Amino acid sequence: PDLLGGMLYCVDDAEEEIAGKAVEMNSGLLQMCGDCEMPVDRLVDKLLLSMQSRGGSMTLRTVCLQWMWKLLDKSKDSMLRRYTLDRLFDPMFEILRHTDDEVVMAALEVLARILDGRIRDQDNFAPKEGADLFFVVSNRLLELFRRERKMLDVKGSLLIRHLCKHLDARRFYITIARAIEAESTDLDFAQQLVQTFNWILFTAVETKQLREELFETLSLAE
């Protein structure tokens, strides 16, 4: 953890040579920890501190997300505890607002890895009956779109397509459809969501399998 904290601090150093050495050190640390046991809570502390720093660069956030991915790969059970996930979600969704697509894509891949890693029996994640982790993450994404309408216009399609690429697109669409159906306070927002998700469903490569399943179902119904 101390080495990680020092490396993260140097990644954004004003001296280009120091920052470059820190990035090289990051690659070495990631390789070194391949088979060793990692102190997850202490490492997450360091990563969250860097992710939430106001002046943090795209490079720093990308490095932090690389470590999140590594921890999910090597210490999945510890990373998927409710306590850890509760700490991760706010900074992860904040990164989705970043202007750089590369860091946004990295954050989406980590979120997808989290959702893919938890099994349904572990997903008692919210007080609402039947609300699993998939439901919670999907609805947090919709709330982000609600607050950031421009984000939905500019990069909503990119975010949704990327999640469909890494997740069960059918389950994702069903979860979103139920959330839209329950929307009663902002019909303009609901209409915008329907248009966006429909466009992706009927045109995107990431939803091709789901599209074919729907067309096959319609053909059988005729």
Tab-separated table of C-alpha atoms in Angstrom:
chain	number	residue	atom	x	y	z
A	1	PRO	CA	0.000	0.000	0.000
A	2	ASP	CA	2.807	2.457	0.783
A	3	LEU	CA	4.466	1.814	-2.577
A	4	LEU	CA	1.108	2.235	-4.307
A	5	GLY	CA	0.421	5.502	-2.499
A	6	GLY	CA	3.829	6.899	-3.437
A	7	MET	CA	3.454	5.841	-7.053
A	8	LEU	CA	-0.029	7.380	-7.325
A	9	TYR	CA	1.290	10.636	-5.873
A	10	CYS	CA	4.072	10.781	-8.477
A	11	VAL	CA	1.859	9.955	-11.476
A	12	ASP	CA	0.667	13.567	-11.541
A	13	ASP	CA	4.039	15.130	-10.768
A	14	ALA	CA	4.781	18.357	-12.639
A	15	GLU	CA	8.116	16.910	-13.743
A	16	GLU	CA	7.445	14.835	-16.855
A	17	GLU	CA	10.327	12.465	-16.132
A	18	ILE	CA	9.065	11.702	-12.607
A	19	ALA	CA	5.517	11.146	-13.883
A	20	GLY	CA	6.822	8.818	-16.596
A	21	LYS	CA	8.855	6.791	-14.100
A	22	ALA	CA	5.761	6.491	-11.903
A	23	VAL	CA	3.753	5.063	-14.817
A	24	GLU	CA	6.550	2.543	-15.458
A	25	MET	CA	6.565	1.657	-11.759
A	26	ASN	CA	2.816	1.098	-11.914
A	27	SER	CA	3.247	-1.503	-14.660
A	28	GLY	CA	5.877	-3.267	-12.593
A	29	LEU	CA	3.750	-3.284	-9.446
A	30	LEU	CA	0.778	-4.702	-11.323
A	31	GLN	CA	2.954	-7.561	-12.574
A	32	MET	CA	4.577	-8.173	-9.186
A	33	CYS	CA	1.274	-8.583	-7.356
A	34	GLY	CA	0.071	-11.277	-9.736
A	35	ASP	CA	0.266	-14.165	-7.261
A	36	CYS	CA	0.625	-12.421	-3.917
A	37	GLU	CA	-2.055	-11.826	-1.308
A	38	MET	CA	-3.135	-8.188	-1.312
A	39	PRO	CA	-4.439	-6.085	1.615
A	40	VAL	CA	-7.615	-5.066	-0.171
A	41	ASP	CA	-9.020	-2.532	2.301
A	42	ARG	CA	-5.756	-0.595	2.576
A	43	LEU	CA	-5.254	-0.582	-1.184
A	44	VAL	CA	-8.822	0.590	-1.766
A	45	ASP	CA	-8.219	3.412	0.737
A	46	LYS	CA	-5.248	4.620	-1.321
A	47	LEU	CA	-7.131	4.302	-4.611
A	48	LEU	CA	-10.228	6.142	-3.409
A	49	LEU	CA	-8.117	8.977	-2.031
A	50	SER	CA	-6.512	9.453	-5.442
A	51	MET	CA	-9.717	8.972	-7.433
A	52	GLN	CA	-11.501	11.649	-5.416
A	53	SER	CA	-8.707	14.225	-5.570
A	54	ARG	CA	-10.000	17.305	-7.383
A	55	GLY	CA	-6.869	17.950	-9.395
A	56	GLY	CA	-6.356	14.346	-10.465
A	57	SER	CA	-5.537	13.809	-14.127
A	58	MET	CA	-6.964	11.315	-16.579
A	59	THR	CA	-3.757	9.272	-16.230
A	60	LEU	CA	-4.124	9.069	-12.445
A	61	ARG	CA	-7.746	7.960	-12.655
A	62	THR	CA	-6.917	5.401	-15.339
A	63	VAL	CA	-4.146	3.951	-13.160
A	64	CYS	CA	-6.566	3.726	-10.214
A	65	LEU	CA	-9.088	1.894	-12.381
A	66	GLN	CA	-6.382	-0.534	-13.528
A	67	TRP	CA	-5.822	-1.396	-9.874
A	68	MET	CA	-9.548	-1.774	-9.260
A	69	TRP	CA	-9.637	-4.279	-12.115
A	70	LYS	CA	-6.610	-6.112	-10.719
A	71	LEU	CA	-8.184	-6.327	-7.256
A	72	LEU	CA	-11.447	-7.622	-8.711
A	73	ASP	CA	-9.446	-10.261	-10.567
A	74	LYS	CA	-7.231	-11.379	-7.666
A	75	SER	CA	-9.381	-10.679	-4.588
A	76	LYS	CA	-12.915	-10.893	-5.927
A	77	ASP	CA	-14.618	-11.945	-2.696
A	78	SER	CA	-13.132	-9.053	-0.729
A	79	MET	CA	-13.886	-6.519	-3.449
A	80	LEU	CA	-17.496	-7.656	-3.846
A	81	ARG	CA	-18.404	-7.255	-0.192
A	82	ARG	CA	-21.235	-4.836	0.450
A	83	TYR	CA	-18.936	-2.644	2.569
A	84	THR	CA	-16.398	-2.260	-0.244
A	85	LEU	CA	-18.968	-1.706	-2.993
A	86	ASP	CA	-20.714	1.002	-0.983
A	87	ARG	CA	-17.415	2.875	-0.893
A	88	LEU	CA	-16.698	2.412	-4.599
A	89	PHE	CA	-19.932	3.436	-6.260
A	90	ASP	CA	-19.909	7.212	-5.662
A	91	PRO	CA	-16.400	7.798	-7.076
A	92	MET	CA	-17.036	5.333	-9.906
A	93	PHE	CA	-20.174	7.132	-11.042
A	94	GLU	CA	-18.420	10.467	-10.657
A	95	ILE	CA	-15.769	9.282	-13.117
A	96	LEU	CA	-18.517	8.594	-15.666
A	97	ARG	CA	-18.951	12.365	-15.858
A	98	HIS	CA	-15.337	12.788	-16.980
A	99	THR	CA	-14.837	14.416	-20.365
A	100	ASP	CA	-12.269	11.868	-21.532
A	101	ASP	CA	-13.826	8.779	-23.118
A	102	GLU	CA	-10.857	6.545	-22.255
A	103	VAL	CA	-11.229	6.932	-18.509
A	104	VAL	CA	-15.030	6.650	-18.785
A	105	MET	CA	-14.694	3.355	-20.671
A	106	ALA	CA	-12.292	2.060	-18.038
A	107	ALA	CA	-14.802	2.911	-15.290
A	108	LEU	CA	-17.603	1.158	-17.173
A	109	GLU	CA	-15.484	-1.973	-17.534
A	110	VAL	CA	-14.878	-2.022	-13.782
A	111	LEU	CA	-18.610	-1.581	-13.112
A	112	ALA	CA	-19.396	-4.378	-15.544
A	113	ARG	CA	-16.821	-6.599	-13.836
A	114	ILE	CA	-18.493	-5.922	-10.483
A	115	LEU	CA	-21.926	-6.823	-11.826
A	116	ASP	CA	-20.619	-9.918	-13.577
A	117	GLY	CA	-18.777	-11.047	-10.458
A	118	ARG	CA	-21.683	-11.064	-8.031
A	119	ILE	CA	-24.125	-13.940	-8.194
A	120	ARG	CA	-27.838	-13.482	-7.651
A	121	ASP	CA	-27.729	-14.989	-4.150
A	122	GLN	CA	-25.391	-12.177	-3.115
A	123	ASP	CA	-27.537	-9.464	-4.592
A	124	ASN	CA	-29.730	-8.520	-1.656
A	125	PHE	CA	-28.413	-5.024	-2.094
A	126	ALA	CA	-31.259	-2.607	-1.456
A	127	PRO	CA	-34.231	-2.252	0.892
A	128	LYS	CA	-36.736	-2.456	-1.946
A	129	GLU	CA	-38.040	-5.982	-2.440
A	130	GLY	CA	-36.440	-7.634	-5.439
A	131	ALA	CA	-33.848	-4.890	-5.855
A	132	ASP	CA	-30.549	-6.598	-6.642
A	133	LEU	CA	-27.181	-5.070	-7.458
A	134	PHE	CA	-28.022	-4.983	-11.161
A	135	PHE	CA	-31.116	-2.946	-10.337
A	136	VAL	CA	-29.168	-0.574	-8.103
A	137	VAL	CA	-26.435	0.139	-10.661
A	138	SER	CA	-28.902	0.527	-13.545
A	139	ASN	CA	-31.000	2.992	-11.583
A	140	ARG	CA	-27.973	4.960	-10.465
A	141	LEU	CA	-27.036	5.313	-14.122
A	142	LEU	CA	-30.524	6.630	-14.901
A	143	GLU	CA	-30.302	9.087	-12.007
A	144	LEU	CA	-27.005	10.316	-13.401
A	145	PHE	CA	-28.659	10.834	-16.792
A	146	ARG	CA	-31.528	12.658	-15.101
A	147	ARG	CA	-29.171	15.117	-13.404
A	148	GLU	CA	-26.900	15.431	-16.436
A	149	ARG	CA	-29.228	15.690	-19.437
A	150	LYS	CA	-26.410	16.930	-21.641
A	151	MET	CA	-24.457	13.812	-20.720
A	152	LEU	CA	-27.330	11.644	-21.942
A	153	ASP	CA	-27.356	13.574	-25.232
A	154	VAL	CA	-23.600	13.588	-25.777
A	155	LYS	CA	-22.350	10.248	-24.459
A	156	GLY	CA	-25.441	8.338	-23.325
A	157	SER	CA	-25.286	6.050	-26.349
A	158	LEU	CA	-21.616	5.336	-25.755
A	159	LEU	CA	-22.186	4.406	-22.102
A	160	ILE	CA	-25.185	2.203	-22.806
A	161	ARG	CA	-23.546	0.383	-25.705
A	162	HIS	CA	-20.425	-0.284	-23.666
A	163	LEU	CA	-22.451	-1.756	-20.811
A	164	CYS	CA	-24.395	-3.927	-23.260
A	165	LYS	CA	-21.082	-5.191	-24.613
A	166	HIS	CA	-19.904	-6.399	-21.206
A	167	LEU	CA	-23.192	-7.358	-19.547
A	168	ASP	CA	-26.271	-9.439	-20.236
A	169	ALA	CA	-27.962	-6.965	-22.592
A	170	ARG	CA	-31.354	-8.622	-22.183
A	171	ARG	CA	-31.279	-8.296	-18.405
A	172	PHE	CA	-30.007	-4.731	-18.662
A	173	TYR	CA	-32.852	-3.731	-21.004
A	174	ILE	CA	-35.485	-5.419	-18.842
A	175	THR	CA	-34.186	-3.606	-15.747
A	176	ILE	CA	-34.155	-0.253	-17.550
A	177	ALA	CA	-37.626	-0.847	-19.036
A	178	ARG	CA	-39.082	-1.440	-15.574
A	179	ALA	CA	-37.455	1.741	-14.287
A	180	ILE	CA	-38.842	3.757	-17.207
A	181	GLU	CA	-42.278	2.224	-16.688
A	182	ALA	CA	-42.207	3.431	-13.083
A	183	GLU	CA	-41.223	6.958	-14.135
A	184	SER	CA	-44.165	9.255	-13.452
A	185	THR	CA	-42.616	12.610	-12.532
A	186	ASP	CA	-40.675	13.465	-15.688
A	187	LEU	CA	-42.298	12.171	-18.856
A	188	ASP	CA	-39.935	14.119	-21.136
A	189	PHE	CA	-37.002	12.323	-19.541
A	190	ALA	CA	-38.752	8.962	-19.908
A	191	GLN	CA	-39.423	9.673	-23.578
A	192	GLN	CA	-35.783	10.604	-24.163
A	193	LEU	CA	-34.668	7.357	-22.527
A	194	VAL	CA	-37.048	5.296	-24.666
A	195	GLN	CA	-35.766	6.925	-27.836
A	196	THR	CA	-32.117	6.423	-26.863
A	197	PHE	CA	-32.479	2.801	-25.801
A	198	ASN	CA	-34.639	1.934	-28.826
A	199	TRP	CA	-32.119	3.436	-31.217
A	200	ILE	CA	-29.332	1.389	-29.641
A	201	LEU	CA	-31.458	-1.760	-29.613
A	202	PHE	CA	-32.223	-1.553	-33.342
A	203	THR	CA	-28.860	-0.315	-34.633
A	204	ALA	CA	-25.937	-1.161	-32.333
A	205	VAL	CA	-23.556	-4.086	-32.781
A	206	GLU	CA	-23.593	-4.614	-29.005
A	207	THR	CA	-27.330	-5.432	-29.061
A	208	LYS	CA	-27.301	-7.639	-32.160
A	209	GLN	CA	-27.976	-10.870	-30.262
A	210	LEU	CA	-30.841	-9.320	-28.308
A	211	ARG	CA	-32.266	-7.876	-31.529
A	212	GLU	CA	-32.181	-11.282	-33.203
A	213	GLU	CA	-33.884	-12.877	-30.192
A	214	LEU	CA	-36.681	-10.307	-30.382
A	215	PHE	CA	-37.180	-10.804	-34.124
A	216	GLU	CA	-37.270	-14.596	-33.630
A	217	THR	CA	-39.852	-14.227	-30.857
A	218	LEU	CA	-41.991	-12.012	-33.103
A	219	SER	CA	-41.740	-14.500	-35.963
A	220	LEU	CA	-42.901	-17.362	-33.750
A	221	ALA	CA	-45.806	-15.292	-32.496
A	222	GLU	CA	-47.158	-14.679	-35.989
